[in-house]
């Protein structure tokens, strides 16, 4: 590292990269004070150097050759803001090979090849940190790694995707359909061109994999996370949830019990009194339970240039301070591959809506099916009459497998016309 | 530092000290992994070494001489868990003089003599960190110092005292009086023997001073914080707040505008849609607004052995890692003494309840007084009849001084029988 300053090489200048560049330049005084050394944005690699960008740097700082940045002896820290696996991974590994620490917001890479990249950083003895990869501007990875370093986290529950939270908030507040809320989200520019990564829970699953790995010192990848999206949530589900005192949220839930981890993303009913239930619109939040710390929640903007760029710059400051003082950030703390419990064996509670025949004995037959699968019913209500007769039940905790077998059997009963809705219930004290 | 391990000397073994000791011993594996070195609780100083405690340490580890711990060459890190100014301050300074970093949860010391102690740590070139001094188990100081290192914080709004939040939650949920809720809090053991430090806002003011100093790189002490308690909040205020869509919370609010800081603690009306309004019972939360990060909130248990002890241990892990690697924690980042804006000049909004005569022209007279002091009225309602006639108004933003002058003039109007309630309104978009 140069004696007088820490020089940053930035790869990629999209939403996050440009915001990070802007903040590094604009807030230089604050950054110098907190890093203990001046931090200079020295080079930026972009695909098209002729494109105008909102970053005030001399022409010679721009390059279309990212490889020249990661190997440049005059660069002390690399910020990878390209995203995706290829070429981001190879560039990061090359930066390590050149002895350079790396800051990234790349959740795809971390949730798939995270272990390989972290091992490489440890071998090269350089910092590799990624606060912005989960929750945008919300400080969550550093608190998990550092503030809770003395505690054991038992559970994480998060609203990890802003687009789906916006859609569910709109559905909850207007009574409208999923399609209407999705269209509004598209109008407001909250939705990607292909919205499936958000809607189907892939984005949330990647983030949950990263959080679980850190919280449980384990190696959880995106593919380990059981995943369901929100496109099946109906206006009727939402109004029924309200009647029962619940909201429906797309939750990422990860728990460790008896040394086994479960990790799943799905729409779930959450009591209105739960702190996550009040998280509206595009906001994200992560609810953490620690043995000693009890319940914690971290709330904020999960996306966008300013919040995500600010998180990237916070990481750059830490790396710069470490370069100046000789310190090291917390590296990989994985104890090894943890045991993952299949979703089928995961303890859950369910909210179930059945269309049923309107005649005596229906409840008894339905309750009998639950009983055969050893599931206790916490509450049950019969609603409507004639063709509209429905039965709404909430179960006590039993495994996913018991529940799925029950639903299959219920569908086969003559008195059950259809299983209209099944949603997990989370955030109640019962486990 | 010993080559094989970091040895901790603990001063004080009350609620926080005992919990920290217990966690250091019980979670040794996790702590070693995150610190990169084993961390051993080597000595504990207590007033009465004969008292039984829930800490499994050999008899020779206990001493009644705290001074021998801070000067012991075999101790690498001192945890100060005595509290108060004397002898905590002198012991901490002695630890620094012996080249030892210090971890503390001591909000009294930090909010009064913080600058002197931090300067001494900087001069001795040792770490001095204090995550547990604000918000118990909630990670807030590290996120402010590190995660937001690249951003500029513009505003902090916090529920910083669990006892008063419990009392206001009970009043809100039962409709009962302050006295009834205080009595319940006493029954449940949430209240100190002398509850005035909580009830009158001194505890919250000390914590707000610490947060403001860090967020604004300034030097704010407890005495700088304008402070009002909750004993004047009535059941009627709470029900009126509910009717208008608000909750009443004891808030610590600190802002920086045009280089001047305002810091105040008082009961205030907060829209029910604000994330802080959902913070119930003894929970604490800190809402932070950053130029880039936008709105963030940190929520959790603000007191108790487990949460506070866990925060202390998180700090010990950071110090131990720094000792092992040669790094340094972020020290004092104050740019200097910031200008403090007197409360009188602070822009605020108010909710005002007046008992008025029931005759035409009252509203006009009352509105005239607001107008003379150049305060715009956002909404006004006349309620009740005859002896029960009241006028409820919410103002637009104007200075505290304008509002106080208005209230004094209103009290002098013949048509105003009494000014029954005046409460600030916070958490609306208007500034």
CSV table of N, CA, C and O in Angstrom, one decimal, chain A residues 23-84:
chain,number,residue,atom,x,y,z
A,23,UNK,N,-19.8,8.3,-4.1
A,23,UNK,CA,-19.7,8.5,-2.7
A,23,UNK,C,-18.2,8.6,-2.2
A,23,UNK,O,-17.8,9.4,-1.4
A,24,UNK,N,-17.4,7.8,-2.9
A,24,UNK,CA,-16.0,7.8,-2.5
A,24,UNK,C,-15.4,9.2,-2.8
A,24,UNK,O,-14.5,9.7,-2.1
A,25,UNK,N,-15.8,9.8,-3.9
A,25,UNK,CA,-15.3,11.1,-4.2
A,25,UNK,C,-15.9,12.2,-3.4
A,25,UNK,O,-15.3,13.1,-2.8
A,26,UNK,N,-17.3,12.2,-3.2
A,26,UNK,CA,-18.0,13.2,-2.5
A,26,UNK,C,-17.7,13.3,-1.0
A,26,UNK,O,-17.6,14.4,-0.4
A,27,UNK,N,-17.5,12.1,-0.4
A,27,UNK,CA,-17.4,12.1,1.1
A,27,UNK,C,-16.0,11.8,1.5
A,27,UNK,O,-15.7,11.1,2.5
A,28,UNK,N,-15.0,12.3,0.7
A,28,UNK,CA,-13.6,12.0,1.0
A,28,UNK,C,-13.1,12.3,2.4
A,28,UNK,O,-12.3,11.6,3.0
A,29,UNK,N,-13.6,13.4,2.9
A,29,UNK,CA,-13.2,13.9,4.2
A,29,UNK,C,-13.6,12.9,5.3
A,29,UNK,O,-12.8,12.5,6.1
A,30,UNK,N,-14.9,12.6,5.3
A,30,UNK,CA,-15.4,11.6,6.3
A,30,UNK,C,-14.6,10.3,6.2
A,30,UNK,O,-14.3,9.6,7.2
A,31,UNK,N,-14.4,9.9,4.9
A,31,UNK,CA,-13.8,8.6,4.7
A,31,UNK,C,-12.4,8.5,5.2
A,31,UNK,O,-12.0,7.6,5.9
A,32,UNK,N,-11.7,9.6,5.0
A,32,UNK,CA,-10.3,9.7,5.5
A,32,UNK,C,-10.2,9.6,7.0
A,32,UNK,O,-9.4,8.9,7.6
A,33,UNK,N,-11.2,10.3,7.6
A,33,UNK,CA,-11.2,10.3,9.1
A,33,UNK,C,-11.5,8.9,9.6
A,33,UNK,O,-10.8,8.5,10.6
A,34,UNK,N,-12.4,8.2,9.0
A,34,UNK,CA,-12.7,6.9,9.6
A,34,UNK,C,-11.7,5.8,9.1
A,34,UNK,O,-11.5,4.9,9.9
A,35,UNK,N,-11.2,6.0,8.0
A,35,UNK,CA,-10.2,5.0,7.5
A,35,UNK,C,-8.8,5.2,8.1
A,35,UNK,O,-8.0,4.3,8.2
A,36,UNK,N,-8.6,6.5,8.6
A,36,UNK,CA,-7.3,6.8,9.1
A,36,UNK,C,-6.2,7.1,8.0
A,36,UNK,O,-5.1,7.2,8.3
A,37,UNK,N,-6.7,7.1,6.7
A,37,UNK,CA,-5.8,7.4,5.6
A,37,UNK,C,-6.7,7.8,4.4
A,37,UNK,O,-7.9,7.5,4.4
A,38,UNK,N,-6.2,8.7,3.6
A,38,UNK,CA,-7.0,9.1,2.4
A,38,UNK,C,-7.3,7.9,1.5
A,38,UNK,O,-6.5,7.0,1.4
A,39,UNK,N,-8.5,7.9,0.9
A,39,UNK,CA,-8.9,6.8,0.0
A,39,UNK,C,-9.2,7.4,-1.3
A,39,UNK,O,-10.0,8.3,-1.4
A,40,UNK,N,-8.5,7.0,-2.4
A,40,UNK,CA,-8.6,7.6,-3.7
A,40,UNK,C,-9.1,6.6,-4.7
A,40,UNK,O,-8.6,5.5,-4.8
A,41,UNK,N,-10.2,7.0,-5.4
A,41,UNK,CA,-10.7,6.2,-6.5
A,41,UNK,C,-9.7,6.4,-7.7
A,41,UNK,O,-9.7,7.5,-8.3
A,42,UNK,N,-8.9,5.4,-8.0
A,42,UNK,CA,-7.8,5.7,-8.9
A,42,UNK,C,-8.2,5.2,-10.3
A,42,UNK,O,-7.8,5.8,-11.3
A,43,UNK,N,-8.9,4.0,-10.5
A,43,UNK,CA,-9.2,3.5,-11.8
A,43,UNK,C,-10.5,2.9,-11.8
A,43,UNK,O,-11.0,2.3,-10.8
A,44,UNK,N,-11.2,3.0,-12.9
A,44,UNK,CA,-12.5,2.4,-13.1
A,44,UNK,C,-12.5,1.6,-14.4
A,44,UNK,O,-12.2,2.2,-15.5
A,45,UNK,N,-12.9,0.3,-14.4
A,45,UNK,CA,-13.0,-0.5,-15.6
A,45,UNK,C,-14.5,-0.6,-16.0
A,45,UNK,O,-15.3,-1.0,-15.2
A,46,UNK,N,-14.8,-0.3,-17.2
A,46,UNK,CA,-16.1,-0.3,-17.7
A,46,UNK,C,-16.1,-1.0,-19.1
A,46,UNK,O,-15.1,-0.9,-19.8
A,47,UNK,N,-17.2,-1.5,-19.6
A,47,UNK,CA,-17.2,-2.1,-20.9
A,47,UNK,C,-17.1,-1.0,-22.0
A,47,UNK,O,-16.3,-1.2,-23.0
A,48,UNK,N,-17.8,0.1,-21.8
A,48,UNK,CA,-17.8,1.2,-22.8
A,48,UNK,C,-17.2,2.5,-22.2
A,48,UNK,O,-17.9,3.2,-21.5
A,49,UNK,N,-16.0,2.8,-22.5
A,49,UNK,CA,-15.4,4.0,-21.8
A,49,UNK,C,-15.9,5.3,-22.4
A,49,UNK,O,-15.7,6.4,-21.9
A,50,UNK,N,-16.6,5.2,-23.5
A,50,UNK,CA,-17.1,6.4,-24.2
A,50,UNK,C,-18.4,6.9,-23.6
A,50,UNK,O,-18.8,8.0,-23.8
A,51,UNK,N,-19.1,6.0,-22.8
A,51,UNK,CA,-20.4,6.4,-22.2
A,51,UNK,C,-20.2,7.4,-21.1
A,51,UNK,O,-19.3,7.3,-20.2
A,52,UNK,N,-21.0,8.4,-21.1
A,52,UNK,CA,-21.0,9.5,-20.0
A,52,UNK,C,-21.5,8.9,-18.7
A,52,UNK,O,-22.5,8.2,-18.7
A,53,UNK,N,-20.8,9.2,-17.6
A,53,UNK,CA,-21.2,8.7,-16.3
A,53,UNK,C,-21.1,9.8,-15.2
A,53,UNK,O,-20.4,10.8,-15.4
A,54,UNK,N,-21.9,9.7,-14.2
A,54,UNK,CA,-21.9,10.7,-13.1
A,54,UNK,C,-20.8,10.6,-12.2
A,54,UNK,O,-20.9,10.7,-11.0
A,55,UNK,N,-19.5,10.4,-12.7
A,55,UNK,CA,-18.4,10.2,-11.8
A,55,UNK,C,-17.3,11.1,-12.3
A,55,UNK,O,-16.9,11.1,-13.5
A,56,UNK,N,-16.8,12.0,-11.4
A,56,UNK,CA,-15.9,13.1,-11.8
A,56,UNK,C,-14.4,12.5,-11.7
A,56,UNK,O,-13.8,12.7,-10.7
A,57,UNK,N,-14.0,11.9,-12.8
A,57,UNK,CA,-12.6,11.4,-12.8
A,57,UNK,C,-11.9,11.7,-14.1
A,57,UNK,O,-12.6,11.8,-15.1
A,58,UNK,N,-10.6,11.9,-14.1
A,58,UNK,CA,-9.9,12.2,-15.3
A,58,UNK,C,-10.0,11.1,-16.3
A,58,UNK,O,-10.2,9.9,-15.9
A,59,UNK,N,-9.9,11.4,-17.6
A,59,UNK,CA,-10.1,10.4,-18.7
A,59,UNK,C,-9.2,9.2,-18.5
A,59,UNK,O,-9.5,8.1,-18.8
A,60,UNK,N,-7.9,9.4,-18.0
A,60,UNK,CA,-7.0,8.4,-18.0
A,60,UNK,C,-7.3,7.3,-16.9
A,60,UNK,O,-6.7,6.3,-16.8
A,61,UNK,N,-8.2,7.7,-16.0
A,61,UNK,CA,-8.6,6.7,-14.9
A,61,UNK,C,-9.5,5.6,-15.5
A,61,UNK,O,-9.7,4.6,-14.8
A,62,UNK,N,-10.1,5.8,-16.6
A,62,UNK,CA,-11.1,4.9,-17.2
A,62,UNK,C,-10.4,3.9,-18.1
A,62,UNK,O,-9.5,4.2,-18.8
A,63,UNK,N,-10.8,2.6,-18.0
A,63,UNK,CA,-10.3,1.6,-18.9
A,63,UNK,C,-11.4,0.6,-19.2
A,63,UNK,O,-12.3,0.4,-18.5
A,64,UNK,N,-11.2,0.0,-20.4
A,64,UNK,CA,-12.1,-1.1,-20.7
A,64,UNK,C,-11.5,-2.5,-20.3
A,64,UNK,O,-12.1,-3.5,-20.6
A,65,UNK,N,-10.3,-2.5,-19.8
A,65,UNK,CA,-9.6,-3.7,-19.5
A,65,UNK,C,-9.6,-3.9,-17.9
A,65,UNK,O,-8.7,-3.5,-17.2
A,66,UNK,N,-10.6,-4.7,-17.5
A,66,UNK,CA,-10.7,-5.0,-16.0
A,66,UNK,C,-9.4,-5.7,-15.5
A,66,UNK,O,-9.0,-5.6,-14.4
A,67,UNK,N,-8.9,-6.6,-16.4
A,67,UNK,CA,-7.7,-7.4,-16.0
A,67,UNK,C,-6.5,-6.5,-15.6
A,67,UNK,O,-5.7,-6.8,-14.7
A,68,UNK,N,-6.4,-5.3,-16.4
A,68,UNK,CA,-5.3,-4.5,-16.1
A,68,UNK,C,-5.4,-3.8,-14.7
A,68,UNK,O,-4.4,-3.4,-14.1
A,69,UNK,N,-6.7,-3.7,-14.2
A,69,UNK,CA,-6.9,-3.1,-12.9
A,69,UNK,C,-6.5,-4.0,-11.8
A,69,UNK,O,-5.8,-3.7,-10.8
A,70,UNK,N,-7.0,-5.3,-11.9
A,70,UNK,CA,-6.7,-6.2,-10.8
A,70,UNK,C,-5.3,-6.6,-10.7
A,70,UNK,O,-4.8,-7.1,-9.6
A,71,UNK,N,-4.5,-6.4,-11.7
A,71,UNK,CA,-3.0,-6.7,-11.7
A,71,UNK,C,-2.2,-5.4,-11.5
A,71,UNK,O,-1.0,-5.5,-11.4
A,72,UNK,N,-2.8,-4.2,-11.5
A,72,UNK,CA,-2.1,-3.0,-11.5
A,72,UNK,C,-1.4,-2.8,-10.1
A,72,UNK,O,-2.0,-2.8,-9.1
A,73,UNK,N,-0.1,-2.7,-10.1
A,73,UNK,CA,0.6,-2.6,-8.8
A,73,UNK,C,0.3,-1.3,-8.0
A,73,UNK,O,0.5,-1.2,-6.8
A,74,UNK,N,-0.3,-0.3,-8.8
A,74,UNK,CA,-0.7,0.9,-8.1
A,74,UNK,C,-2.1,0.9,-7.5
A,74,UNK,O,-2.5,1.9,-7.0
A,75,UNK,N,-2.7,-0.2,-7.6
A,75,UNK,CA,-4.1,-0.4,-7.0
A,75,UNK,C,-4.0,-1.2,-5.7
A,75,UNK,O,-3.4,-2.3,-5.7
A,76,UNK,N,-4.5,-0.7,-4.6
A,76,UNK,CA,-4.4,-1.3,-3.3
A,76,UNK,C,-5.7,-2.2,-3.0
A,76,UNK,O,-5.6,-3.1,-2.2
A,77,UNK,N,-6.8,-1.7,-3.5
A,77,UNK,CA,-8.1,-2.4,-3.2
A,77,UNK,C,-8.9,-2.5,-4.4
A,77,UNK,O,-9.0,-1.5,-5.2
A,78,UNK,N,-9.6,-3.7,-4.7
A,78,UNK,CA,-10.4,-3.8,-5.8
A,78,UNK,C,-11.9,-3.9,-5.3
A,78,UNK,O,-12.2,-4.6,-4.4
A,79,UNK,N,-12.7,-3.1,-6.0
A,79,UNK,CA,-14.2,-3.2,-5.8
A,79,UNK,C,-14.8,-3.8,-7.0
A,79,UNK,O,-14.8,-3.3,-8.1
A,80,UNK,N,-15.4,-5.0,-6.8
A,80,UNK,CA,-16.0,-5.7,-7.9
A,80,UNK,C,-17.5,-5.4,-7.9
A,80,UNK,O,-18.2,-5.8,-7.0
A,81,UNK,N,-17.9,-4.7,-8.9
A,81,UNK,CA,-19.3,-4.3,-9.0
A,81,UNK,C,-19.9,-4.7,-10.4
A,81,UNK,O,-20.7,-4.0,-11.0
A,82,UNK,N,-19.4,-5.8,-10.9
A,82,UNK,CA,-19.9,-6.3,-12.2
A,82,UNK,C,-21.1,-7.2,-12.0
A,82,UNK,O,-22.1,-7.1,-12.7
A,83,UNK,N,-21.0,-8.0,-11.0
A,83,UNK,CA,-22.1,-8.9,-10.7
A,83,UNK,C,-22.0,-10.2,-11.5
A,83,UNK,O,-21.2,-10.3,-12.5
A,84,UNK,N,-22.7,-11.2,-11.1
A,84,UNK,CA,-22.7,-12.5,-11.9
A,84,UNK,C,-21.4,-13.3,-11.6
A,84,UNK,O,-20.5,-12.8,-10.8
